[in-house]
Coordinates of C-alpha atoms in Angstrom, one line a residue:
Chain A
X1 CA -131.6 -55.8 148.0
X2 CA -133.0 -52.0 147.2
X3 CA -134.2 -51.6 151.0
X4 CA -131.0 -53.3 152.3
X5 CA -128.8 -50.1 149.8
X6 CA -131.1 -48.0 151.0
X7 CA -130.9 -48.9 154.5
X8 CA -126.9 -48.5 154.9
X9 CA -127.0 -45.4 152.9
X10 CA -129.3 -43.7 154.9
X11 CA -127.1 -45.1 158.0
X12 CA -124.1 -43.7 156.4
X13 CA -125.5 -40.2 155.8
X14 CA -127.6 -39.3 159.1
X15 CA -124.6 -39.7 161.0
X16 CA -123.2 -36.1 159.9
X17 CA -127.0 -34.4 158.8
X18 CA -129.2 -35.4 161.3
X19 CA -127.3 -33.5 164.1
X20 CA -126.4 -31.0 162.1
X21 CA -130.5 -30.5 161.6
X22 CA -131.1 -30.5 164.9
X23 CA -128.7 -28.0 165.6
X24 CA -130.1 -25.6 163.2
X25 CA -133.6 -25.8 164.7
X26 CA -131.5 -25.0 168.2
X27 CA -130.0 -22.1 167.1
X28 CA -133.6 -21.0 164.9
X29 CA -135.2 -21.5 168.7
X30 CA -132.3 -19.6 171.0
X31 CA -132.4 -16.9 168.4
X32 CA -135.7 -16.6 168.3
X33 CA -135.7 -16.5 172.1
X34 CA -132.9 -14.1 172.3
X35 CA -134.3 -12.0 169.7
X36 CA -137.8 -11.5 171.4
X37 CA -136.3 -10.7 174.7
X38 CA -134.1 -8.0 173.5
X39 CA -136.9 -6.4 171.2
X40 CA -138.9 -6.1 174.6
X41 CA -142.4 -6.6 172.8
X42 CA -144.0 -7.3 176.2
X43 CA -141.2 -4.9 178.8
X44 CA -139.9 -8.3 180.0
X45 CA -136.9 -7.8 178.3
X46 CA -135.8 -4.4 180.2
X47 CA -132.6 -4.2 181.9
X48 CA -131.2 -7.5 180.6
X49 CA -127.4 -7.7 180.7
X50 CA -125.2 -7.3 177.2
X51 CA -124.6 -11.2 177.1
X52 CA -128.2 -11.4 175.9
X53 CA -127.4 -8.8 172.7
X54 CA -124.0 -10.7 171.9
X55 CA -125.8 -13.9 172.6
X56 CA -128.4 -12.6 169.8
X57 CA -125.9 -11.4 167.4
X58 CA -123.4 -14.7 167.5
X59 CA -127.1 -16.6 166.9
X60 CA -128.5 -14.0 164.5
X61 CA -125.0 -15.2 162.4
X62 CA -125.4 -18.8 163.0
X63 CA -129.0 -18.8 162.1
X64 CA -128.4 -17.2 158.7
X65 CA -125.0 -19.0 157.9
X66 CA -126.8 -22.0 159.3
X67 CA -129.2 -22.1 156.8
X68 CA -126.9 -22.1 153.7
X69 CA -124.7 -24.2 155.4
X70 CA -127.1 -27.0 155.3
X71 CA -127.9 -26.8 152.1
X72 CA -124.2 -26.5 151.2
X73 CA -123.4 -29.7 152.9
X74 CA -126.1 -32.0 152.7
X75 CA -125.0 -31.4 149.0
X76 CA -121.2 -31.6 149.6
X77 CA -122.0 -35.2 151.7
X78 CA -124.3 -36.7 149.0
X79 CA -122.0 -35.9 146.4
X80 CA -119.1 -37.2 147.8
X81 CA -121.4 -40.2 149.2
X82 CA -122.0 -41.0 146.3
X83 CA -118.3 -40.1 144.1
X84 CA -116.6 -42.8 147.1
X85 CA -118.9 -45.8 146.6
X86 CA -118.8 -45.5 143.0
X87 CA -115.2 -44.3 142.8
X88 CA -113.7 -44.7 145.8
X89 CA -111.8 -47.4 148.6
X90 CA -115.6 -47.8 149.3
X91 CA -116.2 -48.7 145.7
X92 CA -114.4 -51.9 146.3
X93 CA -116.3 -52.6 149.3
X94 CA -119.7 -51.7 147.7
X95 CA -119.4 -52.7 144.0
X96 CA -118.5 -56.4 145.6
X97 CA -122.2 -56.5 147.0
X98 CA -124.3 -59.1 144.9
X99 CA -126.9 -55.9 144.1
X100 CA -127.2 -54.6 140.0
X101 CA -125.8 -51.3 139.4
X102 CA -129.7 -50.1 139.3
X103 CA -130.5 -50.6 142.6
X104 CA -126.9 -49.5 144.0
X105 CA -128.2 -46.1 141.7
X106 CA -132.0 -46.3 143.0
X107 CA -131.4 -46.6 146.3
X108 CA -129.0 -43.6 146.3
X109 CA -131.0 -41.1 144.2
X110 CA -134.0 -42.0 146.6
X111 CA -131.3 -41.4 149.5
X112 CA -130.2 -38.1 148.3
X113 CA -134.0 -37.0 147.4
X114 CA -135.3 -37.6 151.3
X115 CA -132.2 -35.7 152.6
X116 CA -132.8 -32.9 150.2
X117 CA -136.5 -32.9 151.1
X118 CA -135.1 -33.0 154.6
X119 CA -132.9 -30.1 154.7
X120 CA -135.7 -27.8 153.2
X121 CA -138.2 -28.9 155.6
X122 CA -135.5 -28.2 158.0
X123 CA -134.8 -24.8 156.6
X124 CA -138.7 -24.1 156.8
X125 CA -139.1 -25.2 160.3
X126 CA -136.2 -23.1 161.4
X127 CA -137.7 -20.1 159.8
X128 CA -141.3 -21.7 161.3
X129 CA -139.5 -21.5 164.9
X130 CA -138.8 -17.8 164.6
X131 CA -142.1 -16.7 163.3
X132 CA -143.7 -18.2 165.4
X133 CA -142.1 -16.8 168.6
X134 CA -142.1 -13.5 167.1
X135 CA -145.6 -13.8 166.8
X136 CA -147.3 -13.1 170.0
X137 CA -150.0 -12.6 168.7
X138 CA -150.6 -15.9 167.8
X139 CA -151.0 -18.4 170.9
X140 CA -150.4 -22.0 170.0
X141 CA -149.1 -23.7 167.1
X142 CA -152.2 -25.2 165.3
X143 CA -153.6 -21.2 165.0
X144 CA -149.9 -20.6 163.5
X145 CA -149.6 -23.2 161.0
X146 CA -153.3 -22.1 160.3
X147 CA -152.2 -18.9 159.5
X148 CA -149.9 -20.5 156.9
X149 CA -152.1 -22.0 155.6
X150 CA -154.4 -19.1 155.3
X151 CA -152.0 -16.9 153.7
X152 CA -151.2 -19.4 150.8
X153 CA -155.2 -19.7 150.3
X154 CA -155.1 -15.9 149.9
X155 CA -152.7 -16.2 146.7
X156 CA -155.6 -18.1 145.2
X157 CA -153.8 -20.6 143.7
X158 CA -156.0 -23.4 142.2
X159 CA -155.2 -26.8 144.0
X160 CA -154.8 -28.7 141.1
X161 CA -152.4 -25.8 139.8
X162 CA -150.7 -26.1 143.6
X163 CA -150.9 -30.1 143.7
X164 CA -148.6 -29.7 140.0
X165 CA -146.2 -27.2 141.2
X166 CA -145.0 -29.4 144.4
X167 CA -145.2 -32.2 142.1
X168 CA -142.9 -30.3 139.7
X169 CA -140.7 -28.8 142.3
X170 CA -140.5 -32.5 143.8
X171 CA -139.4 -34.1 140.3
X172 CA -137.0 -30.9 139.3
X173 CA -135.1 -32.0 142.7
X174 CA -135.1 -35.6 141.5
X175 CA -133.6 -34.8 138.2
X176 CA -131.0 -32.3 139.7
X177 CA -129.3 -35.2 142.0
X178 CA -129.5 -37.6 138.6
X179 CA -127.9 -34.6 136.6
X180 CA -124.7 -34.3 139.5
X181 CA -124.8 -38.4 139.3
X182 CA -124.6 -38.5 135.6
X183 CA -122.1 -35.8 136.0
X184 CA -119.7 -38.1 138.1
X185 CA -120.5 -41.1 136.2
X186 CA -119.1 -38.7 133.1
X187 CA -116.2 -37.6 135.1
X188 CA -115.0 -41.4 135.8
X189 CA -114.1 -41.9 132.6
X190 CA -111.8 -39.3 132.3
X191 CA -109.3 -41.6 134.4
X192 CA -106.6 -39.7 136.7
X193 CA -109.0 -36.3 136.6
X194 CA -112.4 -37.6 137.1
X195 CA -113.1 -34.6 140.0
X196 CA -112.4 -31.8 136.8
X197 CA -114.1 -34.0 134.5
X198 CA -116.9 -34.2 136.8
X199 CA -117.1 -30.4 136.8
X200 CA -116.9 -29.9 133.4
X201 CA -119.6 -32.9 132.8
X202 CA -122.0 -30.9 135.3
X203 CA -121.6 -27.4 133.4
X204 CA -121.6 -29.3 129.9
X205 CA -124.5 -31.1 130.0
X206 CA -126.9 -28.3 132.0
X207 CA -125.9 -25.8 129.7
X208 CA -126.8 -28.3 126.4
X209 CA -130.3 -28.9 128.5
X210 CA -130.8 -25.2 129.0
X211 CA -130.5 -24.3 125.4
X212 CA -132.9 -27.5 125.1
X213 CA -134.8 -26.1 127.3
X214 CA -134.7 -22.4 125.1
X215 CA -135.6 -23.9 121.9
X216 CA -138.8 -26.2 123.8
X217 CA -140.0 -23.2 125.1
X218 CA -139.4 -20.7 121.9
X219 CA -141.2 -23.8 119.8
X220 CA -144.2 -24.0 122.9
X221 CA -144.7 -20.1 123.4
X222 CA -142.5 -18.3 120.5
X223 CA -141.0 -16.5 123.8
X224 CA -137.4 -17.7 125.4
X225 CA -139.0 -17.2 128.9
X226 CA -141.5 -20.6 128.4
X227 CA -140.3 -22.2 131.9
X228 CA -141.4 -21.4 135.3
X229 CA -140.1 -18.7 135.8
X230 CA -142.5 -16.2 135.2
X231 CA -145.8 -18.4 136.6
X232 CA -147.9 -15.3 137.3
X233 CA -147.5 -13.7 134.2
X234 CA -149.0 -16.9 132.5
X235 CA -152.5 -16.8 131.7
X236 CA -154.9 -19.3 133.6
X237 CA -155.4 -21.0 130.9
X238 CA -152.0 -21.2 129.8
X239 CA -151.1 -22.3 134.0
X240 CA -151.7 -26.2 133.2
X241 CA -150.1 -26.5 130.5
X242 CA -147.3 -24.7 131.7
X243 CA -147.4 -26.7 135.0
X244 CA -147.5 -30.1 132.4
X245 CA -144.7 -29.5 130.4
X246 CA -142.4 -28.2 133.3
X247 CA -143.6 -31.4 134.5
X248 CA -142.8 -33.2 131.7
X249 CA -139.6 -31.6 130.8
X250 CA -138.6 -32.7 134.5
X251 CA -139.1 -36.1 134.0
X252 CA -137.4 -36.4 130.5
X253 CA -134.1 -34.4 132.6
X254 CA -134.2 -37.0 135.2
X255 CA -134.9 -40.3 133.1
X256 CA -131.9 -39.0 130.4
X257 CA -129.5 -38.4 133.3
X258 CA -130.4 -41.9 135.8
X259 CA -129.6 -43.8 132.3
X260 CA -126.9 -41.8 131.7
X261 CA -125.8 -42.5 134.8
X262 CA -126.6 -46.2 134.5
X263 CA -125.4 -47.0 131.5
X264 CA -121.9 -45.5 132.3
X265 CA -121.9 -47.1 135.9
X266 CA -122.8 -50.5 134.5
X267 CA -120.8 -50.5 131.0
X268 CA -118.3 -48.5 132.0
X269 CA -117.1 -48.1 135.3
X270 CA -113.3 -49.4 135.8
X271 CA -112.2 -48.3 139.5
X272 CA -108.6 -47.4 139.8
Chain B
X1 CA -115.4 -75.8 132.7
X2 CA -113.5 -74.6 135.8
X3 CA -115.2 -72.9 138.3
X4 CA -113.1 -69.4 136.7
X5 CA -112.3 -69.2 133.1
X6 CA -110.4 -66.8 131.7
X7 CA -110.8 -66.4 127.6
X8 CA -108.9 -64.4 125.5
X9 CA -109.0 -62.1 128.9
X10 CA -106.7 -58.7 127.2
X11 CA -106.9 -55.3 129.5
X12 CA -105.8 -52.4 127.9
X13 CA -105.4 -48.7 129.9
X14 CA -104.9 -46.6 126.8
X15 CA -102.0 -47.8 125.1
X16 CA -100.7 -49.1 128.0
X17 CA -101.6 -53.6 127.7
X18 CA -102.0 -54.6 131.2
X19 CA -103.0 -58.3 130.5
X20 CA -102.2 -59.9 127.5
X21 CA -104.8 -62.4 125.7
X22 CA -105.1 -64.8 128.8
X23 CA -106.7 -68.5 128.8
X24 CA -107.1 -69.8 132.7
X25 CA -109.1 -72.7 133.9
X26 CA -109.2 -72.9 138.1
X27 CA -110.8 -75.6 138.9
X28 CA -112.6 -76.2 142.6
X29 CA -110.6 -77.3 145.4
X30 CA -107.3 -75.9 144.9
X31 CA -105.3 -73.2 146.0
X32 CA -103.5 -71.2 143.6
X33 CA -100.8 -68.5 143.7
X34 CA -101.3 -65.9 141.2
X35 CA -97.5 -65.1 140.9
X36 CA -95.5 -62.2 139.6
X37 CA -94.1 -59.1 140.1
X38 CA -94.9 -55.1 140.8
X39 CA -97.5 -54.3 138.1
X40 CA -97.4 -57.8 136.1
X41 CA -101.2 -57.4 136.1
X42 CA -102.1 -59.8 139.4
X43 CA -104.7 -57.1 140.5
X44 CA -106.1 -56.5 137.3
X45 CA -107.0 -59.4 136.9
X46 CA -108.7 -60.2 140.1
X47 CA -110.8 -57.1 139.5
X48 CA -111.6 -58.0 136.0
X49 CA -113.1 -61.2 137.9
X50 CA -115.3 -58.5 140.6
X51 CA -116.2 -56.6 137.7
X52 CA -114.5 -53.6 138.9
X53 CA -112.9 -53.3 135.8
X54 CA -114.2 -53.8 132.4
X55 CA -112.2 -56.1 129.8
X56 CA -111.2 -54.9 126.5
X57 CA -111.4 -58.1 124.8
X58 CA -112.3 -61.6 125.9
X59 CA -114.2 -62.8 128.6
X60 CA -113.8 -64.0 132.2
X61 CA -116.8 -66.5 133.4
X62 CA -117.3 -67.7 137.0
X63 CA -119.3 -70.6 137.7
X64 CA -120.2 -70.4 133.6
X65 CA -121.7 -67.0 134.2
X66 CA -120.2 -63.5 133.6
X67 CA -119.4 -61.1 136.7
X68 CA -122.4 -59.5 138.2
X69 CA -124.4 -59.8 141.1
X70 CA -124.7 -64.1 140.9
X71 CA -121.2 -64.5 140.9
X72 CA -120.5 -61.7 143.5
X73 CA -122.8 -63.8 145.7
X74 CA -120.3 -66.7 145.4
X75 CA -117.0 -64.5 145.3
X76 CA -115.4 -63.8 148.5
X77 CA -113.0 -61.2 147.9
X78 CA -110.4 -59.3 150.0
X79 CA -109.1 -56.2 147.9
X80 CA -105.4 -54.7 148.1
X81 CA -106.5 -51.9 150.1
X82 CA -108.2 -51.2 153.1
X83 CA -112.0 -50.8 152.0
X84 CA -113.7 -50.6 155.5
X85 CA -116.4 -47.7 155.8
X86 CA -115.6 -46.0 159.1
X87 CA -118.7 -44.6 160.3
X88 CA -119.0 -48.3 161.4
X89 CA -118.2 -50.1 164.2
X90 CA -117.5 -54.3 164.0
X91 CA -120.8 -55.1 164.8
X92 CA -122.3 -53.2 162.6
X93 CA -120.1 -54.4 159.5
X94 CA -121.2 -58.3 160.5
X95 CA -124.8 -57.2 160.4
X96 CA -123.9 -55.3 156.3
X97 CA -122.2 -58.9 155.6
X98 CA -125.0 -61.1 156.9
X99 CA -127.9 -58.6 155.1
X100 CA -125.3 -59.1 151.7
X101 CA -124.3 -62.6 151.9
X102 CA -126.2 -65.5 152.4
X103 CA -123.3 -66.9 152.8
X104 CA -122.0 -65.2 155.4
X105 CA -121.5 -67.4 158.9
X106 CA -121.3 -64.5 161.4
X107 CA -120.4 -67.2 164.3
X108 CA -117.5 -68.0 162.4
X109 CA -116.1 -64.6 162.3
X110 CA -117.5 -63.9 166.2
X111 CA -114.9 -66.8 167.0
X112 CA -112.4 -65.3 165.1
X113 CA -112.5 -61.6 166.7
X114 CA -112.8 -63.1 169.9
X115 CA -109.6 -64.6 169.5
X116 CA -107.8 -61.7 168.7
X117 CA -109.6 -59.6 170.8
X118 CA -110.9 -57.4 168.9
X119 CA -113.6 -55.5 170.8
X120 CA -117.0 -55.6 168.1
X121 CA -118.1 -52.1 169.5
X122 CA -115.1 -50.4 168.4
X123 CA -115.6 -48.1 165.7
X124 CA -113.1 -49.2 162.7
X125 CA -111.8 -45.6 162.7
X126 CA -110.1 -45.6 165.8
X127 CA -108.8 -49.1 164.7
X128 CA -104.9 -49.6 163.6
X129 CA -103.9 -50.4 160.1
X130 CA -103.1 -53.5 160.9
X131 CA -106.7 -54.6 162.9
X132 CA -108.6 -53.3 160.1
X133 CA -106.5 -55.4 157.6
X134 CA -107.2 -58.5 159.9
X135 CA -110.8 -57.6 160.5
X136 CA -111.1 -57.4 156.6
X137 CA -109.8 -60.7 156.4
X138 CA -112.2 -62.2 159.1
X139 CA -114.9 -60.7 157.3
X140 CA -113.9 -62.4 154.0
X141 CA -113.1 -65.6 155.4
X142 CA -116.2 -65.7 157.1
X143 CA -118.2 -66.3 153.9
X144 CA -118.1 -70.4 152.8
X145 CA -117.9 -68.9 149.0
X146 CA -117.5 -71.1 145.9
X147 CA -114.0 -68.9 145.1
X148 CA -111.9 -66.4 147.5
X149 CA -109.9 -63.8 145.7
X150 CA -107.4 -62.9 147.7
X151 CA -105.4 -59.8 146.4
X152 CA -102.1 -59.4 148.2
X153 CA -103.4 -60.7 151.3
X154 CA -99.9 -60.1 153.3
X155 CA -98.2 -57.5 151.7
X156 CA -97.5 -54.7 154.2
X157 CA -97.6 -56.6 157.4
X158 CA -95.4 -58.1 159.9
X159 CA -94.6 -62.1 159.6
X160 CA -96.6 -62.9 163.0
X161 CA -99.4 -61.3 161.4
X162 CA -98.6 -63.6 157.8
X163 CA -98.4 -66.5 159.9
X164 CA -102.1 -65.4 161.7
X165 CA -103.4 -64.7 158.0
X166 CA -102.1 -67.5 156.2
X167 CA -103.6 -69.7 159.1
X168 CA -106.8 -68.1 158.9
X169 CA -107.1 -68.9 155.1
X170 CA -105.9 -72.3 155.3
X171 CA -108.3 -73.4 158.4
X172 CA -111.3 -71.7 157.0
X173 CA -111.6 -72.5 153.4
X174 CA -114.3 -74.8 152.4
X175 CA -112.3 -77.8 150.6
X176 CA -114.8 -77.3 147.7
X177 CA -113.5 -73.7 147.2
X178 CA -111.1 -72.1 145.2
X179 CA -108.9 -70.2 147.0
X180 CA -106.6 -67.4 144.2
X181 CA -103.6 -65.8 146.5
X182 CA -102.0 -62.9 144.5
X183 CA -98.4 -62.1 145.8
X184 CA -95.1 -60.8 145.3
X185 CA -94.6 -62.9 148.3
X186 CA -93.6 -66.6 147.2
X187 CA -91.5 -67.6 149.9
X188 CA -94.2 -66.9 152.5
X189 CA -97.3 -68.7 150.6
X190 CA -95.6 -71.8 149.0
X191 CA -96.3 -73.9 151.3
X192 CA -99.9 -73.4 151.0
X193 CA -100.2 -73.6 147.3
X194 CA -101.6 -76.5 145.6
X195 CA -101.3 -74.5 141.9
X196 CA -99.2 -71.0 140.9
X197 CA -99.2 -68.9 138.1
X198 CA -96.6 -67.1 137.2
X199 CA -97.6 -63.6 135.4
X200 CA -95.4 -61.3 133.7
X201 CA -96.1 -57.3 132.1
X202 CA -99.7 -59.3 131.5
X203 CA -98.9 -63.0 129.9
X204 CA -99.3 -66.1 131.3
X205 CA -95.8 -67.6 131.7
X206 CA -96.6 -70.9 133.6
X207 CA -99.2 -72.6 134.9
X208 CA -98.8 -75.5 137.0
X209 CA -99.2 -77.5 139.7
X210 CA -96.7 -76.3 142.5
X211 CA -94.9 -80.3 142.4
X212 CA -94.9 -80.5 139.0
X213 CA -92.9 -76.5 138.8
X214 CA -90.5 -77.8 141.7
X215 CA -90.1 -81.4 139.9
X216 CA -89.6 -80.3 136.4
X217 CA -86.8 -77.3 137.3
X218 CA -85.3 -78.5 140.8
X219 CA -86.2 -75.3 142.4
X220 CA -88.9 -74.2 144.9
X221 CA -91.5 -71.6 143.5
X222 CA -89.3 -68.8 145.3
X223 CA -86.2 -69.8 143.5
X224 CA -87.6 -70.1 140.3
X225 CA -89.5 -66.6 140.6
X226 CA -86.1 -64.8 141.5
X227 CA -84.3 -66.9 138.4
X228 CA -86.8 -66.2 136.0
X229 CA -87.9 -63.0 136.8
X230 CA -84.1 -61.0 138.2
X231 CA -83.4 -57.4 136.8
X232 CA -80.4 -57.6 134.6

């Protein structure tokens, strides 16, 4: 029954994000194009008429709005996704299914983790797109993704140390959508406001892990500043053990929040 | 054991008592008329049965089990409200019932679109109120289920269309089935009911076969509704 969730939810979403993708990497590419004609690197450009310079600036706007905007609403759709199957018309449709409340949850956090994933690669490529045409010095795409390559080897990162960072990043994502879905699972039982209490859920229970979060990393380093944040001030010998317990502290967020989340879904839930 | 039991079933929504302590046996076979007024707790109590709502006391089984995802595989339901998701077209929401329900006989329901005409590549967004109510009933017919729970089923439409949908209940039913009709609606379902209960601000008032009601006070089910349950 997981693949089958997983299946319709991933129908349901692409719908809206997938164009909405494609478009950015559009406008990233007639930017890019635009941009490099009007800058004249190679005297090609010269003499071109002023729809090319308002083309630019209308796609110099779209580009940079574009790329908050997909972040901004592959969030807004997953949330509400997610807040209309659970508490929604579509709740009565979905909550009918013959499916446990742990694969209705599964298949959606695993849903909302590839189209996160999704929107940053696409966020990436966009940027990718407009590198590389900028780069002329650079002649096919394999010698510019080399050059990526290249300049993260010159940071000197260990891969190990690299291999734990993605793998950190990659769970902190995961435990952010359980933290928004144990929000709204919070939210629905404050009956007739459950979009306020699903506010207030979000800010109360990242602020109780922050200060969590504080007092792990006073007890850890005796210094308030024990996460992430400050990865190359870290000793290398302090760097995996940093790396573990971000790690770590990830996977605690996220397991606390899916149960959360389940328990409230499952125990709990009453649809109005 | 019926094939739903209701025990001790109480629903409270703060201090507000929506059903009150109620013991129901349905047995297979039969269908029953879940009878009462504006907010006497009908709906509760069908999604009490879904699991949409959790009881405060008591316990509903179906089939001897409690509600999850067993006895959602033998509950055929058709909610008060139009659930349909629209980003689909009809097609595509008989393909979601035949990956959910084993159950589910897609030829049936085929037949029954084709007879309406309703075309299967129309997206349900662009359908009317009233198609999307009958292709929701289609879809729930469609399912040879153990029990139907039908809530409200032809409030809100037009009687050709109560004629269509009581037809389509009646003719696609498995005999073996039990079939629970909640309405406000008595004149329009009698004829169809085999068993009614009459429920009032969450109690259990009577329970009965619909010959024995009509026997007993003289009445039909819709006279004995308005006599029993008139404002003063």
């Amino acid at each position: 029954m997981f693949g089958k969730v997983f299946k319709y939810e991933m129908k349901a979403v692409r719908r809206i994000l997938l164009p909405l993708y494609g478009a950015m990497i559009l406008v990233a590419l007639l930017f890019g194009l635009t941009t490099s004609m009007t800058t004249d690197f190679s005297g090609v450009g010269e003499g071109l008429p002023v729809i090319v310079d308002i083309a630019e600036i209308i796609l110099s706007m779209l580009f940079f709005t574009g790329l908050t905007a997909c972040g901004v609403i592959t969030f807004v759709v997953l949330i509400r996704r997610f807040y209309s199957d659970f508490l929604g018309s579509e709740g009565y449709l979905q909550l009918a299914l013959p499916v446990t409340t742990n694969v209705h949850l599964a298949a959606r956090t695993l849903t909302a983790f590839l189209w996160t994933l999704l929107s940053g690669v696409t966020a990436l490529l966009s940027l990718a797109v407009l590198v590389f045409i900028f780069s002329f010095e650079i002649q096919d795409l394999t010698g510019f993704f080399r050059s990526i390559l290249d300049a993260v080897r010159s940071l000197e990162i260990p891969p190990l140390s690299m291999l734990l960072l993605i793998l950190s990043l990659l769970l902190s994502c995961l435990s952010g959508i359980a933290h928004l879905y144990a929000s709204i699972a919070i939210g629905s039982l404050w009956s007739g406001h459950r979009m306020i209490g699903s506010v207030l859920a979000y800010i109360g229970t990242g602020f109780v892990w922050s200060t969590l979060n504080g007092f792990l990393g006073a007890a850890f380093d005796n210094s308030s500043d024990f996460l992430p944040f400050h990865i190359s001030g870290i000793p290398f010998s302090l760097e995996y053990s940093v790396l573990g317990a971000m790690i770590a502290l990830a996977l605690i967020q996220f397991i606390l929040y899916y149960l959360i989340a389940w328990l409230i879904l499952d125990k709990a839930l009453n649809l109005d | 054991m019926g094939i739903l039991d209701c025990r001790n079933l109480t629903k409270k929504y703060g201090a507000d008592t929506a059903l009150d302590n109620v013991n129901l046996e349905l047995i297979p076979g039969r269908i029953v008329g879940l009878l009462g007024p504006n907010g006497s707790g009908k709906t509760t109590l069908i999604k009490l049965c879904m699991n949409l709502l959790k009881p405060t006391s008591g316990e509903i089984l179906i089939d001897g089990m409690k509600p999850g995802p067993y006895t959602k595989s033998l509950v055929s339901y058709l909610p008060d409200r139009d659930i349909l998701e629209n980003w689909m077209n009809v097609l595509q929401l008989l393909d979601f019932y035949t990956d959910f329900y084993q159950d589910f006989d897609a030829g049936r329901a085929v037949n029954m679109l084709s007879s309406l005409g309703i075309d299967e590549r129309m997206p349900l967004r662009k359908m009317s109120k009233g198609t999307r109510e009958k292709v929701q009933l289609i879809m729930t017919m469609s399912r040879r289920a153990k029990v139907y729970l039908l809530d409200e089923p032809i409030a809100g439409v037009d009687p050709a269309a109560r004629d269509y949908i009581l037809r389509t209940i009646i003719s696609n039913y498995d005999p073996e089935a039990m079939v629970l009709i909640s309405t406000h609606l008595i004149a329009d379902v009698e004829s169809v009911l085999d068993e009614a209960i009459f429920i009032r601000q969450g109690r259990v008032d009577l329970f009965d076969s619909c010959d024995s009601i009509r026997e007993r006070t003289g009445l039909t089910l819709d006279e004995y509704f308005r006599r029993t349950y008139h404002f003063e």
